[in-house]
Short mmCIF file of C-alpha atoms in Angstrom, two decimals:
data_model
loop_
_atom_site.label_atom_id
_atom_site.label_comp_id
_atom_site.label_asym_id
_atom_site.label_seq_id
_atom_site.Cartn_x
_atom_site.Cartn_y
_atom_site.Cartn_z
CA MET A 1 276.44 161.84 71.74
CA LYS A 2 276.24 160.56 75.38
CA LYS A 3 277.78 157.36 76.04
CA THR A 4 274.97 154.98 77.14
CA LYS A 5 275.72 151.52 77.99
CA LEU A 6 273.29 149.01 76.27
CA ASN A 7 271.64 146.09 76.05
CA VAL A 8 272.79 144.47 72.77
CA VAL A 9 271.46 140.94 71.24
CA ILE A 10 273.75 140.02 68.01
CA LEU A 11 271.71 137.45 66.19
CA GLY A 12 274.05 135.20 63.66
CA LEU A 13 274.50 131.75 62.34
CA HIS A 14 278.42 131.82 62.93
CA TYR A 15 280.72 132.25 65.69
CA ALA A 16 283.70 131.12 67.62
CA PRO A 17 285.32 128.36 67.38
CA GLU A 18 284.53 128.73 63.86
CA PRO A 19 287.67 129.81 61.79
CA SER A 20 286.44 131.62 59.02
CA GLY A 21 284.05 133.57 57.24
CA ASN A 22 281.99 135.70 59.40
CA ALA A 23 282.56 134.19 62.62
CA PRO A 24 285.62 135.58 63.41
CA TYR A 25 283.99 139.30 62.94
CA THR A 26 280.79 138.45 64.59
CA THR A 27 282.90 136.96 67.76
CA SER A 28 285.35 140.03 67.72
CA LEU A 29 282.38 142.21 67.44
CA ALA A 30 280.65 140.70 70.28
CA GLN A 31 283.95 141.01 72.67
CA GLY A 32 284.48 144.75 71.41
CA LEU A 33 281.59 145.95 72.68
CA THR A 34 281.61 143.75 75.79
CA GLU A 35 284.90 145.56 76.30
CA LEU A 36 283.58 149.05 75.85
CA GLY A 37 280.70 147.96 78.54
CA HIS A 38 277.71 147.22 76.95
CA SER A 39 275.67 144.01 77.97
CA VAL A 40 276.32 141.61 75.01
CA HIS A 41 274.37 138.41 74.15
CA VAL A 42 275.00 136.23 71.22
CA LEU A 43 272.50 133.65 69.68
CA THR A 44 274.31 131.60 67.36
CA GLY A 45 273.92 128.21 65.64
CA PHE A 46 276.24 125.42 66.23
CA PRO A 47 279.53 125.55 64.53
CA HIS A 48 279.74 123.79 61.53
CA TYR A 49 281.59 125.83 58.84
CA PRO A 50 283.93 125.14 56.71
CA SER A 51 283.55 121.64 57.33
CA TRP A 52 279.83 121.32 57.06
CA SER A 53 279.54 119.10 60.17
CA VAL A 54 278.99 119.51 63.70
CA PRO A 55 281.43 118.35 66.32
CA PRO A 56 280.34 115.61 68.62
CA GLU A 57 281.00 117.57 71.43
CA TYR A 58 278.03 120.09 70.63
CA LYS A 59 274.96 117.83 71.55
CA GLY A 60 271.41 118.75 72.64
CA TRP A 61 268.39 121.13 71.23
CA THR A 62 270.11 124.39 73.08
CA ILE A 63 273.66 125.11 74.43
CA ARG A 64 274.23 127.66 77.16
CA GLU A 65 277.92 128.87 77.62
CA LYS A 66 279.94 131.80 78.10
CA ILE A 67 283.01 132.53 75.37
CA ASP A 68 285.57 135.36 76.44
CA GLY A 69 283.06 136.99 79.25
CA VAL A 70 280.36 136.98 76.13
CA PRO A 71 277.31 134.74 77.21
CA VAL A 72 276.17 132.57 73.81
CA THR A 73 273.23 130.61 73.48
CA ARG A 74 273.67 128.08 70.69
CA LEU A 75 270.63 126.80 68.79
CA ARG A 76 270.49 123.69 67.00
CA HIS A 77 269.41 123.77 63.60
CA HIS A 78 269.63 121.74 60.30
CA VAL A 79 272.94 121.42 58.77
CA PRO A 80 273.50 119.90 55.17
CA SER A 81 276.27 117.50 54.62
CA ARG A 82 276.32 118.56 51.06
CA PRO A 83 275.29 121.97 50.80
CA THR A 84 273.21 123.24 48.07
CA ALA A 85 270.87 126.31 47.39
CA LEU A 86 267.63 124.36 48.67
CA SER A 87 269.76 122.95 51.31
CA ARG A 88 271.21 126.49 52.72
CA LEU A 89 267.94 127.94 52.65
CA HIS A 90 266.71 124.75 54.78
CA MET A 91 269.66 125.40 56.99
CA GLU A 92 268.88 129.53 57.30
CA LEU A 93 265.03 128.70 57.69
CA SER A 94 265.71 126.17 60.48
CA PHE A 95 267.73 128.67 62.31
CA GLY A 96 265.35 131.32 61.74
CA ILE A 97 262.52 129.46 63.55
CA ARG A 98 264.70 128.88 66.22
CA LEU A 99 265.08 132.97 66.57
CA LEU A 100 261.65 133.35 66.76
CA THR A 101 260.88 131.25 69.94
CA ALA A 102 264.31 131.71 71.57
CA ARG A 103 264.72 134.04 74.28
CA TRP A 104 266.33 137.58 73.42
CA GLY A 105 265.92 139.10 76.96
CA LYS A 106 265.29 142.72 76.89
CA PRO A 107 267.36 144.39 74.18
CA ASP A 108 267.85 147.66 73.71
CA VAL A 109 269.01 147.00 70.16
CA VAL A 110 269.88 143.79 68.01
CA ILE A 111 272.26 143.49 65.43
CA ALA A 112 271.51 140.60 62.71
CA VAL A 113 274.46 139.28 60.39
CA SER A 114 273.28 138.65 57.00
CA PRO A 115 274.46 136.28 55.59
CA ALA A 116 272.23 134.25 56.89
CA LEU A 117 269.66 136.44 54.54
CA PHE A 118 266.32 134.31 55.36
CA SER A 119 266.81 133.61 59.07
CA THR A 120 267.58 137.38 59.58
CA GLY A 121 264.37 137.97 57.94
CA LEU A 122 262.71 136.08 60.08
CA ALA A 123 264.21 137.71 62.88
CA MET A 124 263.03 141.16 61.65
CA LEU A 125 259.74 139.59 61.43
CA ARG A 126 260.08 138.77 65.08
CA ALA A 127 261.42 142.41 65.85
CA ARG A 128 258.61 144.16 64.29
CA VAL A 129 255.52 142.18 65.84
CA GLY A 130 256.95 142.10 69.53
CA ARG A 131 256.01 144.00 72.09
CA LYS A 132 258.98 146.19 72.87
CA ARG A 133 260.13 146.60 68.87
CA PRO A 134 263.70 147.29 69.40
CA PRO A 135 265.64 149.06 66.61
CA VAL A 136 267.57 146.40 64.52
CA GLY A 137 270.99 147.11 62.70
CA ILE A 138 271.74 144.73 59.68
CA TRP A 139 275.43 143.88 59.07
CA VAL A 140 276.18 143.00 55.86
CA GLN A 141 278.97 140.89 55.37
CA ASP A 142 278.01 139.43 51.79
CA LEU A 143 275.59 140.59 49.05
CA TYR A 144 273.15 137.67 49.06
CA SER A 145 271.46 138.33 45.83
CA ARG A 146 274.78 138.79 43.77
CA GLY A 147 276.25 135.56 44.97
CA ILE A 148 273.86 133.51 43.39
CA VAL A 149 273.96 135.39 40.12
CA GLU A 150 277.90 135.67 40.36
CA THR A 151 278.31 131.89 41.30
CA GLY A 152 276.33 130.63 38.48
CA GLY A 153 273.56 129.24 40.33
CA ASN A 154 269.67 128.77 39.91
CA GLN A 155 269.20 132.33 38.18
CA GLY A 156 265.51 131.98 37.62
CA VAL A 157 262.83 131.91 40.45
CA PHE A 158 265.26 131.29 43.68
CA SER A 159 267.52 134.45 42.34
CA LYS A 160 264.24 136.56 42.31
CA LEU A 161 263.20 135.36 45.80
CA ALA A 162 266.59 136.55 47.13
CA LEU A 163 266.73 139.81 45.52
CA PHE A 164 262.86 140.59 46.83
CA VAL A 165 263.75 139.12 50.25
CA GLU A 166 266.98 140.76 50.61
CA SER A 167 265.42 144.35 49.41
CA ARG A 168 262.35 144.09 51.97
CA VAL A 169 264.82 142.79 54.95
CA LEU A 170 267.17 145.53 54.55
CA ARG A 171 264.61 148.31 53.94
CA SER A 172 262.80 147.14 56.98
CA ALA A 173 265.89 147.48 59.22
CA THR A 174 266.62 150.80 61.28
CA GLY A 175 269.93 150.72 60.27
CA VAL A 176 272.60 148.94 57.81
CA VAL A 177 276.51 148.33 57.91
CA ALA A 178 277.89 147.57 54.61
CA ILE A 179 281.68 146.26 54.68
CA HIS A 180 282.43 147.96 51.63
CA ASP A 181 281.83 151.04 49.54
CA ARG A 182 280.84 148.93 46.61
CA PHE A 183 278.41 147.19 48.63
CA ALA A 184 276.58 150.06 50.06
CA ASP A 185 276.08 151.40 46.58
CA TYR A 186 274.56 148.32 45.63
CA VAL A 187 272.22 148.23 48.75
CA VAL A 188 271.03 151.48 48.10
CA LYS A 189 270.84 151.51 44.39
CA SER A 190 269.91 147.94 43.81
CA LEU A 191 268.07 146.91 46.91
CA ARG A 192 266.46 150.23 47.44
CA ALA A 193 267.19 150.92 51.21
CA PRO A 194 267.24 154.27 52.31
CA ALA A 195 270.89 156.08 51.82
CA GLU A 196 270.54 157.74 54.88
CA SER A 197 270.02 154.43 57.16
CA VAL A 198 273.13 152.75 55.32
CA LYS A 199 276.88 153.20 56.82
CA VAL A 200 280.01 151.67 55.62
CA ILE A 201 282.34 150.17 58.24
CA ARG A 202 285.17 148.05 57.20
CA ASN A 203 286.10 144.80 58.54
CA TRP A 204 289.19 144.58 60.44
CA THR A 205 291.81 142.54 61.17
CA HIS A 206 291.02 139.76 64.23
CA LEU A 207 294.22 138.47 64.18
CA PRO A 208 297.05 139.95 66.43
CA GLN A 209 300.07 141.23 65.35
CA ALA A 210 302.04 138.21 63.58
CA PRO A 211 304.39 136.50 66.51
CA ASP A 212 307.93 136.46 65.83
CA SER A 213 308.58 132.76 64.21
CA ASP A 214 310.80 130.89 62.55
CA ALA A 215 310.07 131.07 59.12
CA PHE A 216 312.67 127.81 58.13
CA ALA A 217 311.16 125.94 61.05
CA THR A 218 307.81 126.51 60.34
CA ARG A 219 308.63 125.32 56.61
CA ARG A 220 310.19 122.15 57.87
CA SER A 221 307.41 121.35 59.91
CA LEU A 222 304.97 121.68 57.17
CA GLY A 223 307.31 119.68 54.42
CA TRP A 224 307.95 122.78 52.44
CA ALA A 225 311.57 122.77 50.74
CA ALA A 226 313.44 125.74 50.80
CA ASP A 227 313.95 125.83 47.18
CA GLU A 228 310.31 125.46 46.52
CA VAL A 229 308.29 128.71 45.96
CA ILE A 230 305.03 128.40 48.48
CA VAL A 231 301.91 129.83 46.96
CA LEU A 232 299.44 129.63 49.94
CA HIS A 233 295.63 130.24 49.93
CA SER A 234 294.06 129.52 53.22
CA GLY A 235 290.32 129.61 54.52
CA ASN A 236 287.22 127.74 52.87
CA MET A 237 287.29 125.81 49.72
CA GLY A 238 283.80 126.55 48.24
CA LYS A 239 282.36 127.26 45.10
CA LYS A 240 282.69 131.16 44.74
CA GLN A 241 286.62 130.10 45.44
CA GLY A 242 286.74 128.69 41.86
CA LEU A 243 289.87 126.53 43.38
CA GLU A 244 289.67 124.23 40.39
CA ASN A 245 291.95 127.27 38.60
CA VAL A 246 294.31 126.33 41.28
CA VAL A 247 294.60 122.42 40.78
CA ARG A 248 294.81 123.23 36.97
CA ALA A 249 297.86 125.72 37.90
CA ALA A 250 299.66 123.36 40.03
CA LYS A 251 299.27 120.73 37.07
CA HIS A 252 300.96 123.03 34.76
CA ALA A 253 303.73 124.10 37.26
CA GLU A 254 304.32 120.34 37.61
CA ALA A 255 304.21 119.80 33.70
CA GLU A 256 306.98 122.81 33.31
CA GLY A 257 309.14 121.53 36.24
CA SER A 258 308.40 125.07 38.08
CA ALA A 259 309.36 125.73 41.71
CA VAL A 260 306.05 127.03 42.55
CA LYS A 261 304.11 124.72 44.64
CA PHE A 262 300.40 125.48 45.60
CA VAL A 263 299.01 124.79 49.31
CA LEU A 264 295.29 124.62 49.86
CA MET A 265 294.92 125.09 53.87
CA GLY A 266 291.33 124.34 55.35
CA ASP A 267 288.21 122.93 54.69
CA GLY A 268 284.93 123.23 52.53
CA ASN A 269 282.24 121.46 50.67
CA GLN A 270 284.56 121.46 47.45
CA ARG A 271 287.64 120.06 49.38
CA GLU A 272 286.89 116.43 47.95
CA SER A 273 286.45 116.90 44.45
CA LEU A 274 289.61 119.35 44.64
CA MET A 275 291.62 116.31 46.17
CA GLN A 276 290.32 114.00 43.42
CA MET A 277 290.89 116.23 40.43
CA ALA A 278 294.40 116.99 41.81
CA GLY A 279 294.98 113.15 41.89
CA GLU A 280 298.57 112.74 42.53
CA THR A 281 299.72 116.01 41.11
CA SER A 282 303.04 116.99 43.58
CA SER A 283 302.69 120.76 42.75
CA LEU A 284 299.41 120.81 44.92
CA ARG A 285 299.10 119.91 48.82
CA PHE A 286 296.48 120.00 50.96
CA VAL A 287 296.57 121.05 54.80
CA ASP A 288 293.72 121.21 57.32
CA SER A 289 292.99 124.09 59.41
CA LEU A 290 295.37 125.09 62.05
CA PRO A 291 295.34 127.01 65.40
CA GLN A 292 295.72 130.42 65.15
CA SER A 293 299.08 130.64 66.52
CA ASP A 294 300.24 127.89 64.03
CA PHE A 295 298.06 129.20 61.36
CA GLN A 296 299.60 132.49 61.53
CA ALA A 297 303.13 130.99 61.65
CA ALA A 298 302.00 129.30 58.34
CA LEU A 299 301.13 132.58 56.60
CA HIS A 300 304.76 133.93 57.64
CA ALA A 301 306.25 131.27 56.47
CA ALA A 302 304.76 130.99 52.46
CA ASP A 303 306.11 133.04 50.03
CA ILE A 304 302.82 134.19 48.32
CA LEU A 305 299.72 134.48 49.91
CA LEU A 306 296.67 133.37 47.17
CA VAL A 307 293.30 134.51 46.61
CA ASN A 308 291.37 132.89 44.11
CA GLU A 309 287.77 133.79 42.80
CA LEU A 310 285.56 132.06 40.39
CA PRO A 311 285.11 134.08 36.91
CA GLY A 312 282.35 136.47 37.31
CA VAL A 313 282.37 136.87 41.05
CA LYS A 314 282.72 140.59 41.41
CA ASP A 315 280.73 142.39 44.25
CA MET A 316 278.87 139.43 46.39
CA SER A 317 281.49 139.52 49.01
CA VAL A 318 285.25 140.76 50.27
CA PRO A 319 287.66 137.98 50.81
CA SER A 320 287.72 137.67 54.58
CA LYS A 321 291.17 136.25 54.34
CA LEU A 322 292.72 139.08 52.86
CA THR A 323 292.54 140.82 56.45
CA SER A 324 294.56 137.91 57.89
CA TYR A 325 297.23 138.29 54.75
CA PHE A 326 297.99 141.77 55.36
CA THR A 327 298.78 140.67 58.90
CA SER A 328 301.55 138.50 57.63
CA GLY A 329 304.04 140.63 55.96
CA ARG A 330 303.79 138.45 52.94
CA PRO A 331 303.16 139.71 48.94
CA VAL A 332 299.36 139.02 48.12
CA LEU A 333 298.62 137.11 44.69
CA ALA A 334 295.02 137.76 43.40
CA ALA A 335 293.15 135.82 40.69
CA THR A 336 289.87 137.75 40.23
CA ASP A 337 288.13 139.54 37.47
CA PRO A 338 289.27 143.18 36.63
CA GLY A 339 287.31 145.80 38.72
CA SER A 340 285.79 143.04 41.40
CA VAL A 341 285.60 144.50 45.05
CA THR A 342 289.17 141.89 45.39
CA ALA A 343 291.08 143.79 42.65
CA HIS A 344 290.00 146.97 44.48
CA GLU A 345 291.40 146.12 47.69
CA ILE A 346 294.60 144.65 46.11
CA GLU A 347 295.02 148.50 44.30
CA ALA A 348 293.84 150.27 47.38
CA SER A 349 296.38 148.21 49.81
CA LYS A 350 299.07 148.11 47.23
CA ALA A 351 299.82 144.81 48.82
CA GLY A 352 299.67 142.43 46.08
CA VAL A 353 299.37 141.50 42.01
CA ARG A 354 296.50 140.45 40.15
CA VAL A 355 295.93 137.93 36.96
CA ASP A 356 292.89 137.08 35.53
CA ALA A 357 290.43 134.56 37.50
CA GLY A 358 290.35 131.35 35.63
CA ASP A 359 293.96 131.44 33.89
CA PRO A 360 295.93 129.29 35.79
CA VAL A 361 298.86 129.74 33.38
CA ALA A 362 299.05 133.46 34.33
CA LEU A 363 298.82 132.25 37.87
CA VAL A 364 301.93 130.55 37.61
CA GLN A 365 303.84 132.76 35.69
CA ALA A 366 302.90 135.99 38.31
CA ALA A 367 304.18 133.33 41.11
CA GLU A 368 307.25 132.79 39.67
CA SER A 369 307.67 136.67 38.62
CA LEU A 370 306.83 137.44 42.40
CA ALA A 371 309.59 135.05 43.56
CA ALA A 372 312.50 136.02 41.17
CA ASN A 373 311.54 139.98 42.31
CA GLN A 374 312.28 139.58 46.14
CA LYS A 375 312.39 143.57 46.48
CA LEU A 376 308.99 143.80 44.89
CA ALA A 377 307.63 141.11 47.22
CA ARG A 378 309.05 142.52 50.15
CA GLU A 379 307.31 146.01 49.53
CA LEU A 380 304.15 144.38 48.69
CA GLY A 381 304.20 142.42 52.26
CA ALA A 382 305.17 146.00 53.79
CA ASN A 383 302.16 147.64 52.09
CA GLY A 384 299.78 145.54 53.34
CA LEU A 385 300.97 145.52 56.88
CA GLN A 386 300.48 149.29 56.57
CA PHE A 387 297.24 148.98 55.06
CA ARG A 388 296.51 146.74 57.99
CA ASN A 389 297.37 149.31 60.41
CA GLU A 390 296.11 152.32 59.14
CA THR A 391 292.55 151.05 57.51
CA LEU A 392 291.70 147.77 59.16
CA SER A 393 291.96 148.86 62.98
CA LYS A 394 289.96 146.81 65.34
CA THR A 395 289.52 149.65 67.92
CA THR A 396 288.56 152.19 64.78
CA ALA A 397 286.13 149.56 63.95
CA ILE A 398 284.38 148.69 67.14
CA ALA A 399 284.16 152.49 67.78
CA HIS A 400 282.37 152.91 64.92
CA TYR A 401 280.07 150.15 65.92
CA ASP A 402 279.41 151.71 69.29
CA ASP A 403 278.34 155.06 67.63
CA PHE A 404 275.95 153.00 65.12
CA ILE A 405 274.46 151.08 67.51
CA LEU A 406 273.55 154.56 69.59
CA THR A 407 272.43 155.95 67.07
CA LEU A 408 269.83 153.56 66.38
CA VAL A 409 268.88 153.51 69.59
CA GLU A 410 268.11 157.03 69.46
CA SER A 411 266.47 157.33 66.63
CA ARG A 412 263.69 155.25 68.29
CA GLY A 413 263.73 158.01 71.12
CA ARG A 414 265.40 156.02 73.68
#
C-alpha cells in the first residue's frame, strides 16, 4: 500500500492537558500521525476532566493553539458541575453542535472519538450531508450503551436511546476501531456494525519508560512511611470506579491494625463524597493529580497499584490506568467481577491478582498477601513491564492507525 500523506481531522471532546481518560490517547495519536508526515488538525473541547471545571485561563468561544506541533481548535461547550446522564447529554450535544458549525478544512479522512457518542453522531451527520463527504473512522474507547447498564443508571428510555444511537452511528462509519477484542465482538454482534469494517487496535502505554527515581525519597515527600503497605489508585474518581469499596476497605484495615494504607490520587465527580464518607480514617489518603514525572515516581514508590470497579462493570471499558501501571514495574491488584475485561487484562498480562468487586475485606487481605510475598510481587511487576513492551507498543499502534486511515481513504477511491 502506498504511504500517502493525508489531511486528517480528529474530533474528540478530550485532549491535552487533560491527564486521564481518553485525552492522553487522542493526544498521542495526533502527535504520532503528525510524526509520520500527515497533516493533522484536532477539534476538541475546553479541558474540564476529571475535575469537571474549566481552568480560568481558557476563555472565549473558540481557542486556536498548537500543542507539540499539532494545530488544535478548542470549541467551548457546556460543562456540568455535577455530571448526570442528562447533564452529560447536554454537554455532548453542545459540543456536537459546535462541530456542526466549525471549520474542518478539507480533510481526506476524519477520526471521531467515542465517547462522546452523541457529539460523534452529530459529526457523522455533517460528514454525510456535506459536499465532500470524507470517510470517517470511529474510535471506540468505551461502550456507551453498556456503560449505562453496568453502572446501574437509567435502564429505561435513555438506555434504549443510547443503544439505538450507538448502533446507528457505528454502522454509518466507514470503519470502526475497537480497543479490545471484547469491544469488537459487542460492536459486531450487539450493535450490528459490519464485521469487515471493525478493526481491533489496542491502546498503548502513553507514558515513557519510567525514569529512575528514589522510591524512598518519593515516599517521604508524599508522607508514606517505610513500614506502610501503600495501595495506590490513580485517575478518575467516578461512578464506575466504585471507590466506596476502597473507603470500606480502608476502614477495615484501620480496625484490624493492618499496615495497608490506601491512597486515592486524582480527581473526579465522586471525590468530595468519598472524602466525606472516609471522614478521619487514617488508612485512606487523598492526593491531587501530579505532573507526569512526579506521577510516574509515585507509581514506582507505591507497593501495589489498584484498579477498583463497581460490581456489574464487565464490558463497558478497559481501564486506561492499566497501561500506566504496567510501566511502573509494580504489581496490580484488581477488584473486579470475574470474566470482566479488566480481569481478562490481568490474566493476559500476568501482572496482578484479582479479587471480587465490592468485597473490602478480600481487598485488604489480598494487599497483605502481596506485601508478604515480595518474590511474587516482583514477578508480577516484571510481567507488567514485559506486557507493556511487547503488547502495548505506541510505535506498533500508531502504525496500525496509519494503515487504518489509508484503508479508509482507499475504500472511497481516493
